PDB file of C-alpha atoms and ligand atoms in Angstrom:
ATOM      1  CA  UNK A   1      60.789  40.530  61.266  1.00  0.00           C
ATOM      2  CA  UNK A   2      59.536  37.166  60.010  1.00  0.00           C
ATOM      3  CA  UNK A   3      58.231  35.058  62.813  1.00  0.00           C
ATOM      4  CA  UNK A   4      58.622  32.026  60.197  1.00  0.00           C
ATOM      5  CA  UNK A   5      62.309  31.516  60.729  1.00  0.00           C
ATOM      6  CA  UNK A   6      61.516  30.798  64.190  1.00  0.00           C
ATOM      7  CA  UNK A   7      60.442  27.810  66.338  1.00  0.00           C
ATOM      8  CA  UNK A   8      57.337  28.624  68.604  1.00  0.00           C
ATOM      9  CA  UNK A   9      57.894  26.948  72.134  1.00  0.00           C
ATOM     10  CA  UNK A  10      55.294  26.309  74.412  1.00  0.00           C
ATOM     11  CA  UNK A  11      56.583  25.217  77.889  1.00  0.00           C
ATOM     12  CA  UNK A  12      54.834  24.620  80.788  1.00  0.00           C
ATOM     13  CA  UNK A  13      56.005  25.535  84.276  1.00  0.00           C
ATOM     14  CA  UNK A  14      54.251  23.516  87.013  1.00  0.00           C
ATOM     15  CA  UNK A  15      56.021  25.195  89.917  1.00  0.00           C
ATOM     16  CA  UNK A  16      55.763  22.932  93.115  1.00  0.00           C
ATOM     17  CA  UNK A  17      52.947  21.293  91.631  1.00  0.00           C
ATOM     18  CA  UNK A  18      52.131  17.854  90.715  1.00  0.00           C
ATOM     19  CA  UNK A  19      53.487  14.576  92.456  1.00  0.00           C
ATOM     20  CA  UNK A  20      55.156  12.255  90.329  1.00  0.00           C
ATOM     21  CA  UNK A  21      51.571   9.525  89.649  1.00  0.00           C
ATOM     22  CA  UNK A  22      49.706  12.736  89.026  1.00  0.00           C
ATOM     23  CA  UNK A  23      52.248  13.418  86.563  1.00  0.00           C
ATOM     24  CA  UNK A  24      51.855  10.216  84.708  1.00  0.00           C
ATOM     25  CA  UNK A  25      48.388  10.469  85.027  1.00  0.00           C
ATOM     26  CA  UNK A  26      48.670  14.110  83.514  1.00  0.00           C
ATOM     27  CA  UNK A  27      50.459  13.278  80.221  1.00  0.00           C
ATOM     28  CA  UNK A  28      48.496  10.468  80.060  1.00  0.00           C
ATOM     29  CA  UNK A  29      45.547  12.469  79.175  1.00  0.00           C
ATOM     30  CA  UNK A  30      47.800  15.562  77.432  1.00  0.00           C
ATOM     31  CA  UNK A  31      49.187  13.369  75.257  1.00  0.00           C
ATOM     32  CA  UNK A  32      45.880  12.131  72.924  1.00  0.00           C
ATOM     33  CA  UNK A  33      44.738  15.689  72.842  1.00  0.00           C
ATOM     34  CA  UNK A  34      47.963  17.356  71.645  1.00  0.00           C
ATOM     35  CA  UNK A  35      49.288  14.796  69.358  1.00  0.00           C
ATOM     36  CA  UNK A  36      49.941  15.677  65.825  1.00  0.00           C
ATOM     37  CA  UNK A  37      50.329  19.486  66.507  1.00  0.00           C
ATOM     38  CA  UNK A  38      53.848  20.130  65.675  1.00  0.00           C
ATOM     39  CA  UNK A  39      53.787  23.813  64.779  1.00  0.00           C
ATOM     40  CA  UNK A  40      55.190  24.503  68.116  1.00  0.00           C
ATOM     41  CA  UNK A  41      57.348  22.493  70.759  1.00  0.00           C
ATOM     42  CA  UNK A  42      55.151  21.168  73.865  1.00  0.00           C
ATOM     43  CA  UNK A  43      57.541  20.840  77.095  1.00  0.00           C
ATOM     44  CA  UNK A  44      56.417  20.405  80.379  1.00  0.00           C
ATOM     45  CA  UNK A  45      59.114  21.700  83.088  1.00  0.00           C
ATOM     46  CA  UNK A  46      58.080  19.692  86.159  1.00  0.00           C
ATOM     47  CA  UNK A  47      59.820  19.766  89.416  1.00  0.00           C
ATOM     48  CA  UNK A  48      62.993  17.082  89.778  1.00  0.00           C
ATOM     49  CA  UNK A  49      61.152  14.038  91.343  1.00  0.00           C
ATOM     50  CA  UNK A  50      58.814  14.037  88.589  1.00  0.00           C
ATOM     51  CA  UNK A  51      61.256  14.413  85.495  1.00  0.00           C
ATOM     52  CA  UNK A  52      61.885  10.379  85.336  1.00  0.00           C
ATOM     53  CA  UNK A  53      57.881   9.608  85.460  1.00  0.00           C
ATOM     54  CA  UNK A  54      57.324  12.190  83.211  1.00  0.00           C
ATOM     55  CA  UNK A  55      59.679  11.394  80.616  1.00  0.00           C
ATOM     56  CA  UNK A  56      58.384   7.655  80.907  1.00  0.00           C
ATOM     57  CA  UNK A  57      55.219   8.765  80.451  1.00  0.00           C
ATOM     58  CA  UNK A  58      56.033  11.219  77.744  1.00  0.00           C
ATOM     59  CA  UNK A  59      57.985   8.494  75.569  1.00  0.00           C
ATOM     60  CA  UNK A  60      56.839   8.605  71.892  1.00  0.00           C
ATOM     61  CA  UNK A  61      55.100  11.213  71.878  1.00  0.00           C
ATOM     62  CA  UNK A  62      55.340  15.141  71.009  1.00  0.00           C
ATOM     63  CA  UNK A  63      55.836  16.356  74.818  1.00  0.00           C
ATOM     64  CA  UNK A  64      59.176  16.925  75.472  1.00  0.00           C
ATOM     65  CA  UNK A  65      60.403  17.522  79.141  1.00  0.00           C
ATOM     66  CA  UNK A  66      62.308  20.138  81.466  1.00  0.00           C
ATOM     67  CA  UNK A  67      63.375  20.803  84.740  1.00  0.00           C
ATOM     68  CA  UNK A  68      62.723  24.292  86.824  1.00  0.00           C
ATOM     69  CA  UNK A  69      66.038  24.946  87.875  1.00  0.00           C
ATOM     70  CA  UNK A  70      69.739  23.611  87.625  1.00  0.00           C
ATOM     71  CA  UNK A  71      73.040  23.714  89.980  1.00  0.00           C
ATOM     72  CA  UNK A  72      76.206  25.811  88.129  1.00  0.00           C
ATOM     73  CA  UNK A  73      78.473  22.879  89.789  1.00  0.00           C
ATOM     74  CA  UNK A  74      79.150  19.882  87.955  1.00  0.00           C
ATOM     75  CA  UNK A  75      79.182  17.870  91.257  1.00  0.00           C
ATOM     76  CA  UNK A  76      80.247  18.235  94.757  1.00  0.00           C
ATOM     77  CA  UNK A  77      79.168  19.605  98.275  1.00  0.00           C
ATOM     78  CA  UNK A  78      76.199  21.185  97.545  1.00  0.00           C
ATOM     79  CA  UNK A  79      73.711  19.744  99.379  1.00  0.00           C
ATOM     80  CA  UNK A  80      70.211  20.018  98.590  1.00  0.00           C
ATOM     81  CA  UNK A  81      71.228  20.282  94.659  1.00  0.00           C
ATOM     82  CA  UNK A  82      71.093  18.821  91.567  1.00  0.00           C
ATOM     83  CA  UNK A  83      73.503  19.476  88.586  1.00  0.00           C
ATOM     84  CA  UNK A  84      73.277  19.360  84.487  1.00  0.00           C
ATOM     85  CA  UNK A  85      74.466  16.079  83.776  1.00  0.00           C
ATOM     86  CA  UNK A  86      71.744  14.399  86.571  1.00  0.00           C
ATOM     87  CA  UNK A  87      69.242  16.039  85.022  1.00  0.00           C
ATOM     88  CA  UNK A  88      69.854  14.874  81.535  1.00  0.00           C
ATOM     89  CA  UNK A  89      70.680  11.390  82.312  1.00  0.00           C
ATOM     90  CA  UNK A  90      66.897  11.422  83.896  1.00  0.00           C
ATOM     91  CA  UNK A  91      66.035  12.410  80.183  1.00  0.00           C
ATOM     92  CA  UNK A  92      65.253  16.111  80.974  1.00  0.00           C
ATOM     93  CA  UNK A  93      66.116  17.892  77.702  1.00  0.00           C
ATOM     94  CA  UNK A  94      64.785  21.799  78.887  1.00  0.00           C
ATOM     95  CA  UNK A  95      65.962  23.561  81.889  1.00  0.00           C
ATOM     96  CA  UNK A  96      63.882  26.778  83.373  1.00  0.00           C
ATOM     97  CA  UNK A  97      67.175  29.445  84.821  1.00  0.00           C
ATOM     98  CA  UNK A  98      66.575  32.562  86.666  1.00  0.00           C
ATOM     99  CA  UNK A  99      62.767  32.149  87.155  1.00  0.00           C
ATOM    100  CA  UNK A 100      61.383  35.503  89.123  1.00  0.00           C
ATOM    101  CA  UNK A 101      60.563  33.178  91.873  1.00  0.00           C
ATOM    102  CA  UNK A 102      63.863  31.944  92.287  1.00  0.00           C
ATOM    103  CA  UNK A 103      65.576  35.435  91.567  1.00  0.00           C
ATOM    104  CA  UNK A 104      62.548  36.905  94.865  1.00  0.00           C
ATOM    105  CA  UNK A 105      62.691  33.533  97.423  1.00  0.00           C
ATOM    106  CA  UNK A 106      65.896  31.856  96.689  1.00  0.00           C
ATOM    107  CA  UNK A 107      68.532  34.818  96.114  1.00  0.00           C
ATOM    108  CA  UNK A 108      69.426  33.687  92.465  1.00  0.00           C
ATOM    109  CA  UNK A 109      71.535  37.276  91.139  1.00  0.00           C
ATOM    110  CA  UNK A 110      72.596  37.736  87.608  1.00  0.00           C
ATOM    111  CA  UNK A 111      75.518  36.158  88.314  1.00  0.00           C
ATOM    112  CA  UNK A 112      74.349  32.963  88.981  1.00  0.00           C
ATOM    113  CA  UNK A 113      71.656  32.849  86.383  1.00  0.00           C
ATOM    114  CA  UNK A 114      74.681  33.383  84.287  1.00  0.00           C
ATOM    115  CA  UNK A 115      76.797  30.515  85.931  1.00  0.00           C
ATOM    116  CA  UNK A 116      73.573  27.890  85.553  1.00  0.00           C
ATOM    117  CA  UNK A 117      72.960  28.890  82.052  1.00  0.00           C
ATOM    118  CA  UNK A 118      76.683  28.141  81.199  1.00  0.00           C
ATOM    119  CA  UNK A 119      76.338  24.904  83.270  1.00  0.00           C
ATOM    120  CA  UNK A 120      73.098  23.843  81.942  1.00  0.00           C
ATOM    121  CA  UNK A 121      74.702  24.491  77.501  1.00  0.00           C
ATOM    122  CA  UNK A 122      78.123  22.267  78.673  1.00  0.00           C
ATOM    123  CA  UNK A 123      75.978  19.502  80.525  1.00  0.00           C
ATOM    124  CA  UNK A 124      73.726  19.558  77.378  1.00  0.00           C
ATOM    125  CA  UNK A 125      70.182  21.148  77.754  1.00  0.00           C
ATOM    126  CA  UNK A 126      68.251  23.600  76.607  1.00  0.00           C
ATOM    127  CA  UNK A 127      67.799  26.822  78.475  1.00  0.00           C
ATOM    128  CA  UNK A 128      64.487  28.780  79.249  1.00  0.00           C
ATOM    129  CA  UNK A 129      66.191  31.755  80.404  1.00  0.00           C
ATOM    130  CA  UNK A 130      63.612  34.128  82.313  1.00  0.00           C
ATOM    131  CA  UNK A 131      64.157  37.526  82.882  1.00  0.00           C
ATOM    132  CA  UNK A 132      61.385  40.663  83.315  1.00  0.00           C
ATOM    133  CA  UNK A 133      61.340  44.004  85.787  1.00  0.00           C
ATOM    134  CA  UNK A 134      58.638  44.458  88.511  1.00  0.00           C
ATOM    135  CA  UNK A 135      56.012  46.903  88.743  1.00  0.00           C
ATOM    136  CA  UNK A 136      58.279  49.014  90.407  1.00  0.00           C
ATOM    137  CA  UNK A 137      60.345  49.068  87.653  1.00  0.00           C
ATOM    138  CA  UNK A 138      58.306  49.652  85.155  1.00  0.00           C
ATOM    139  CA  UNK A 139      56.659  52.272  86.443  1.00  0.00           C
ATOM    140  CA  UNK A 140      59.963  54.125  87.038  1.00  0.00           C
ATOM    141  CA  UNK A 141      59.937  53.451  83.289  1.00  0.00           C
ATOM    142  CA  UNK A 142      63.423  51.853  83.427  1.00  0.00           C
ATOM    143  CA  UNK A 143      61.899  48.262  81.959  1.00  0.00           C
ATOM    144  CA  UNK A 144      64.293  48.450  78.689  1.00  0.00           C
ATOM    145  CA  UNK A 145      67.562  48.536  81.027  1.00  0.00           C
ATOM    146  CA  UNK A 146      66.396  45.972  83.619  1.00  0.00           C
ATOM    147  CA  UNK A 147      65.301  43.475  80.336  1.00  0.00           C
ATOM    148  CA  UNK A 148      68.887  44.120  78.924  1.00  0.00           C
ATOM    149  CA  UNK A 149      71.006  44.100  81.624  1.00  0.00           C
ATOM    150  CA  UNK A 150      69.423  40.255  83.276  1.00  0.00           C
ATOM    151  CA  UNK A 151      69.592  39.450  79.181  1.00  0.00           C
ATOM    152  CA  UNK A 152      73.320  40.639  78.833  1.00  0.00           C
ATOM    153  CA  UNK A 153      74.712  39.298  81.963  1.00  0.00           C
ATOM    154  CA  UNK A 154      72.829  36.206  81.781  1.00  0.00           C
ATOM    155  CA  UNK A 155      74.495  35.084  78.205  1.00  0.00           C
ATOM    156  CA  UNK A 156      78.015  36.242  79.768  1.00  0.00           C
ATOM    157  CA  UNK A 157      80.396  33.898  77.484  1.00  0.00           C
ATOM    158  CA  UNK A 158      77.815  32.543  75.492  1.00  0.00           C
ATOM    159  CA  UNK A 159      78.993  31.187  72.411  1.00  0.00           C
ATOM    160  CA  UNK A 160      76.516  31.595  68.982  1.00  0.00           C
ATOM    161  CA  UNK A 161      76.588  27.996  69.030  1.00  0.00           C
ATOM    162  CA  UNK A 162      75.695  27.930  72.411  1.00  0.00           C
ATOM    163  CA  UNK A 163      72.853  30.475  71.862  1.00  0.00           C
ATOM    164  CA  UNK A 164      70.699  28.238  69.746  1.00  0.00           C
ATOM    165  CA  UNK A 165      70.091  26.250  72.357  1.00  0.00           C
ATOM    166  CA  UNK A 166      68.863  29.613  74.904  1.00  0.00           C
ATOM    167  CA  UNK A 167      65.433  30.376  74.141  1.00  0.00           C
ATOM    168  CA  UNK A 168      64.150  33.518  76.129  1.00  0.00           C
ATOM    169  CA  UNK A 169      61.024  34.289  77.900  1.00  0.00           C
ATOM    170  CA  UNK A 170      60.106  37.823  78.981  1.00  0.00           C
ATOM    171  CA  UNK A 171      57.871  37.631  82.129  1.00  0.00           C
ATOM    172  CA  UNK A 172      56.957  40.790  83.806  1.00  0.00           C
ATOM    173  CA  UNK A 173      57.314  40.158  87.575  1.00  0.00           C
ATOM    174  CA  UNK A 174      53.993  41.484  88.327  1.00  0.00           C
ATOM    175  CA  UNK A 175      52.303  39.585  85.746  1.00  0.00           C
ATOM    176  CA  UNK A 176      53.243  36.163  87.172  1.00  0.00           C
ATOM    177  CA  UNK A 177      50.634  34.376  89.096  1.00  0.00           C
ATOM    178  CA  UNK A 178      48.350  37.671  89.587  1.00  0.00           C
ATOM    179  CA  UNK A 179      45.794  37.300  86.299  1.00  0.00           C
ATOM    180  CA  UNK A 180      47.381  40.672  85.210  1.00  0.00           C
ATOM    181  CA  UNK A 181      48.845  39.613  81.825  1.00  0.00           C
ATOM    182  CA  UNK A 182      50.844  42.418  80.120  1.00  0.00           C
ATOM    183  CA  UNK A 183      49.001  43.556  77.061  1.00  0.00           C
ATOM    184  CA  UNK A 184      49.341  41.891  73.428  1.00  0.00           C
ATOM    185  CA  UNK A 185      51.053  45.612  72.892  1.00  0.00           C
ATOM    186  CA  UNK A 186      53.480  45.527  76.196  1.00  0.00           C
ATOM    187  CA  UNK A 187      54.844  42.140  75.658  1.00  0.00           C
ATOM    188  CA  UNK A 188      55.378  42.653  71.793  1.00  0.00           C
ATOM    189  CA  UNK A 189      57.581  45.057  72.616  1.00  0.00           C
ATOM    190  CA  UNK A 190      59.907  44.108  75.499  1.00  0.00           C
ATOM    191  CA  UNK A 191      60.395  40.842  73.452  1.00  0.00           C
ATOM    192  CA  UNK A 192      61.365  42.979  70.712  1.00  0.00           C
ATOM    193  CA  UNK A 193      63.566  44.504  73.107  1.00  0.00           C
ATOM    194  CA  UNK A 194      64.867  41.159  74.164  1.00  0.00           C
ATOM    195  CA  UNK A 195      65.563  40.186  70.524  1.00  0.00           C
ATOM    196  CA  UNK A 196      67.367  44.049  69.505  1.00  0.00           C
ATOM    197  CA  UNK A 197      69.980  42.897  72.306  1.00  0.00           C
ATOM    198  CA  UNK A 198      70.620  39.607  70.782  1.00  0.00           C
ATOM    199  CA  UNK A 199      71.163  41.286  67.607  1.00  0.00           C
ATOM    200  CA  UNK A 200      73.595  43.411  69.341  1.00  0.00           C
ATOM    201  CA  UNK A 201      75.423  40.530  71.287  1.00  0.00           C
ATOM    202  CA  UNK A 202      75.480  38.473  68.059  1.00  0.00           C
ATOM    203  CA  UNK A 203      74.284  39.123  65.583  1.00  0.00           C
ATOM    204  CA  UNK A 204      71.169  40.056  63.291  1.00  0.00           C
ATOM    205  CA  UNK A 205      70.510  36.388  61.985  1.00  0.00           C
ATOM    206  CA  UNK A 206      71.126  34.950  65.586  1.00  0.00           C
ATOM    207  CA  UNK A 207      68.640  37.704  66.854  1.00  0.00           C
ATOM    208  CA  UNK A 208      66.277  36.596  63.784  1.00  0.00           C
ATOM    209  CA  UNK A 209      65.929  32.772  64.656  1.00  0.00           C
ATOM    210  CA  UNK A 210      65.962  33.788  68.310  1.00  0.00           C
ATOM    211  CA  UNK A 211      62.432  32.271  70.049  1.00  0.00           C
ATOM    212  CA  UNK A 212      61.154  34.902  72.980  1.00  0.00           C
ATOM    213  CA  UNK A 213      58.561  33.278  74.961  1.00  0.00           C
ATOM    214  CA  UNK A 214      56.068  35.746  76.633  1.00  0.00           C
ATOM    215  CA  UNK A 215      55.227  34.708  80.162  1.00  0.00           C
ATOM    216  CA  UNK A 216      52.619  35.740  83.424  1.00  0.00           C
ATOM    217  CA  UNK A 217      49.349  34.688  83.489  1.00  0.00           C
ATOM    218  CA  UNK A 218      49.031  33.429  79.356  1.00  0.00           C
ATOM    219  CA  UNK A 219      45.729  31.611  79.570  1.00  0.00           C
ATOM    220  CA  UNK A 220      43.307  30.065  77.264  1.00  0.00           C
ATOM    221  CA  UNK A 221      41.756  33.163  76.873  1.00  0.00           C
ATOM    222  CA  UNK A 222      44.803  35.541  75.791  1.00  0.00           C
ATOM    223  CA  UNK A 223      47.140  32.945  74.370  1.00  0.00           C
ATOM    224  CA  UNK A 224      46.039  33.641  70.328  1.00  0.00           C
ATOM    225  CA  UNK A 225      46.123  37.081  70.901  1.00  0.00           C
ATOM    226  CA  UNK A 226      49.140  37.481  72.284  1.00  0.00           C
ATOM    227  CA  UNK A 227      51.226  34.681  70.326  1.00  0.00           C
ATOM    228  CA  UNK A 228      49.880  36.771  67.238  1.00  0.00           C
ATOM    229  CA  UNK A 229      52.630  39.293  67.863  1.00  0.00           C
ATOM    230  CA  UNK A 230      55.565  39.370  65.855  1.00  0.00           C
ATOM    231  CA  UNK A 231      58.361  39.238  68.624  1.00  0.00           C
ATOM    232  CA  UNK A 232      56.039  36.377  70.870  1.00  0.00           C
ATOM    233  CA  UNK A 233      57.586  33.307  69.834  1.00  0.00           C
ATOM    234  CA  UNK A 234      55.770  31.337  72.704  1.00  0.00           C
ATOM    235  CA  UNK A 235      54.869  31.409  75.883  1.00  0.00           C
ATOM    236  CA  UNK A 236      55.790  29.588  79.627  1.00  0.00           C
ATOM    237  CA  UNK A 237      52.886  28.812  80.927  1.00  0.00           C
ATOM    238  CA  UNK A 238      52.622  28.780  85.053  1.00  0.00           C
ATOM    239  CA  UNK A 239      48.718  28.070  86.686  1.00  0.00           C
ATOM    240  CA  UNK A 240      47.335  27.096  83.211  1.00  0.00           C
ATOM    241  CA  UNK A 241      49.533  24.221  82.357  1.00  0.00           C
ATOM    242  CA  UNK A 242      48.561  22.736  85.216  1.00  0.00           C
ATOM    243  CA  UNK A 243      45.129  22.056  83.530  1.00  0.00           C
ATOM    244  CA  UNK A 244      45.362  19.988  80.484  1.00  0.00           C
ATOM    245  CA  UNK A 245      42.686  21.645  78.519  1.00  0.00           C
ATOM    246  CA  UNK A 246      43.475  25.094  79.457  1.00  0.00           C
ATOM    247  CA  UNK A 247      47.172  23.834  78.167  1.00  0.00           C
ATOM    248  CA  UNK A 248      45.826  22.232  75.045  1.00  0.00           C
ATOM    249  CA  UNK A 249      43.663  25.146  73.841  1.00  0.00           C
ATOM    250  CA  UNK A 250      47.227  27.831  74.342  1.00  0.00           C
ATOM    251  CA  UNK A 251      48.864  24.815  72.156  1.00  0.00           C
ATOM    252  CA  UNK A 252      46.229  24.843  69.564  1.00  0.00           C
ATOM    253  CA  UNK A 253      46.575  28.895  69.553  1.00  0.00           C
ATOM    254  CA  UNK A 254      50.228  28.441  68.848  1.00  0.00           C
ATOM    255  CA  UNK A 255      49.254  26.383  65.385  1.00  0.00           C
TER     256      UNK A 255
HETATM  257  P1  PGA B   1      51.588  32.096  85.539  1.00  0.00           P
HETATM  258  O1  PGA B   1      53.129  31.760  85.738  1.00  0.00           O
HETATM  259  O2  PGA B   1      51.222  31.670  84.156  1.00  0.00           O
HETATM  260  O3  PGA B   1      50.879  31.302  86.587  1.00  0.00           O
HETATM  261  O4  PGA B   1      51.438  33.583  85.720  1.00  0.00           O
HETATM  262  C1  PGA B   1      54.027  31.988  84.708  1.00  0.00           C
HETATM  263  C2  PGA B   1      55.418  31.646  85.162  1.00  0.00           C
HETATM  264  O5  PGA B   1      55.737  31.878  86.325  1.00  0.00           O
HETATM  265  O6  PGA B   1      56.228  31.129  84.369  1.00  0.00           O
END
């Protein structure tokens, strides 16, 4: 494994946080204190009313900008929604798909993780895909199948050329939001887990430049440790993004 042939990403996922002149205000003061570190790529995925102010606000400089979910429509009755091609014309270059939260509040099943990922690589963004097992889960020790099977049906007629534009990041359900981060060990392996399926799917240089993110409460704190593991290629970052030096110092760990 060489961690070299890969591009660390560290995203930020502001949930329903942040109105769109606290977002200005926000990468306002990022900005300064991340510039010049370009070991890793900074994206802030920011709910869909702040995208535009963001991306204004973001304009030449290293923060690049995502969205926290996408439609699988191109256009059409779906009230409430908002599809691929929206989304980039507002300059949004990162999508989030198939975020725990959406999977436990909002009913999101493989299938449509699978159908939003293929929506989100034709209207032209990137993909944070997000997949992880519960407690439950892992305690029934079955965390290996759950991983592979959201990862497999997920990248359903996937292209290679579409892949390089999936990045992955493993977030253990009962990790997210509860200040229960898996350990360094724990999420070192699932991502290796991640990236052995990839292999399979693809192939071994696909799996090889293949960035896993590791994701549930990453903090200032744990970031260096666990970004030092071979298969952590990054993290998404929920509650500490939302603070910019808590966000700055898991940056710096990433250099
Ligand atoms: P957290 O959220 O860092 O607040 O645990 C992570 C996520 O949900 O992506």
């Amino acid at each position: 494994m060489n961690k070299a042939t890969r591009r660390t990403v560290i995203a930020g996922n502001w949930k329903m946080n942040m109105t769109p002149s606290q977002t200005k205000e926000f990468i306002k003061e990022l900005a300064p204190m991340v510039a010049g570190k370009d070991d890793c790529d900074i994206v802030l995925c920011v709910p869909f009313v702040d995208i535009a102010p963001a991306v204004e606000a973001a304009k030449g400089t290293n923060i690049k900008v995502g969205a926290e979910n996408v439609h699988f429509a191109k256009n059409g009755a779906y009230t409430g929604e908002i599809s691929a091609e929206m989304l980039n014309e507002c300059g949004a270059e990162y999508v989030v798909i198939g975020h725990s939260e959406r999977r436990q509040y909002f009913g999101e099943t493989n299938e449509t993780v699978n159908q939003r990922v293929k929506a989100a690589l034709e209207g032209g963004l990137k993909v944070i895909l997000c997949v992880g097992e519960l407690l439950a889960e892992r305690e029934q020790g079955i965390t290996e199948e759950i991983v592979s099977l959201q990862t497999k049906i997920a990248l359903l007629d996937v292209t290679a050329e579409q892949l390089k534009n999936v990045i992955i990041a493993y977030e253990p359900v009962w990790a997210i939001g509860t200040g229960k981060t898996a350990t360094p060990e724990q999420a070192d392996e699932v991502c290796g887990i991640i990236r052995g399926v990839i292999a399979k799917l693809y192939s071994a240089e696909a799996a090889e430049a293949f960035t896993v993110q590791y994701g549930g409460s990453m903090n200032a704190k744990n970031a260096a440790e666990l970004l030092s593991k071979v298969n952590v290629d990054g993290g998404l970052i929920g509650g500490a993004s939302l603070k910019t030096a808590d966000f700055t110092v898991i940056v710096d760990a990433a250099q």
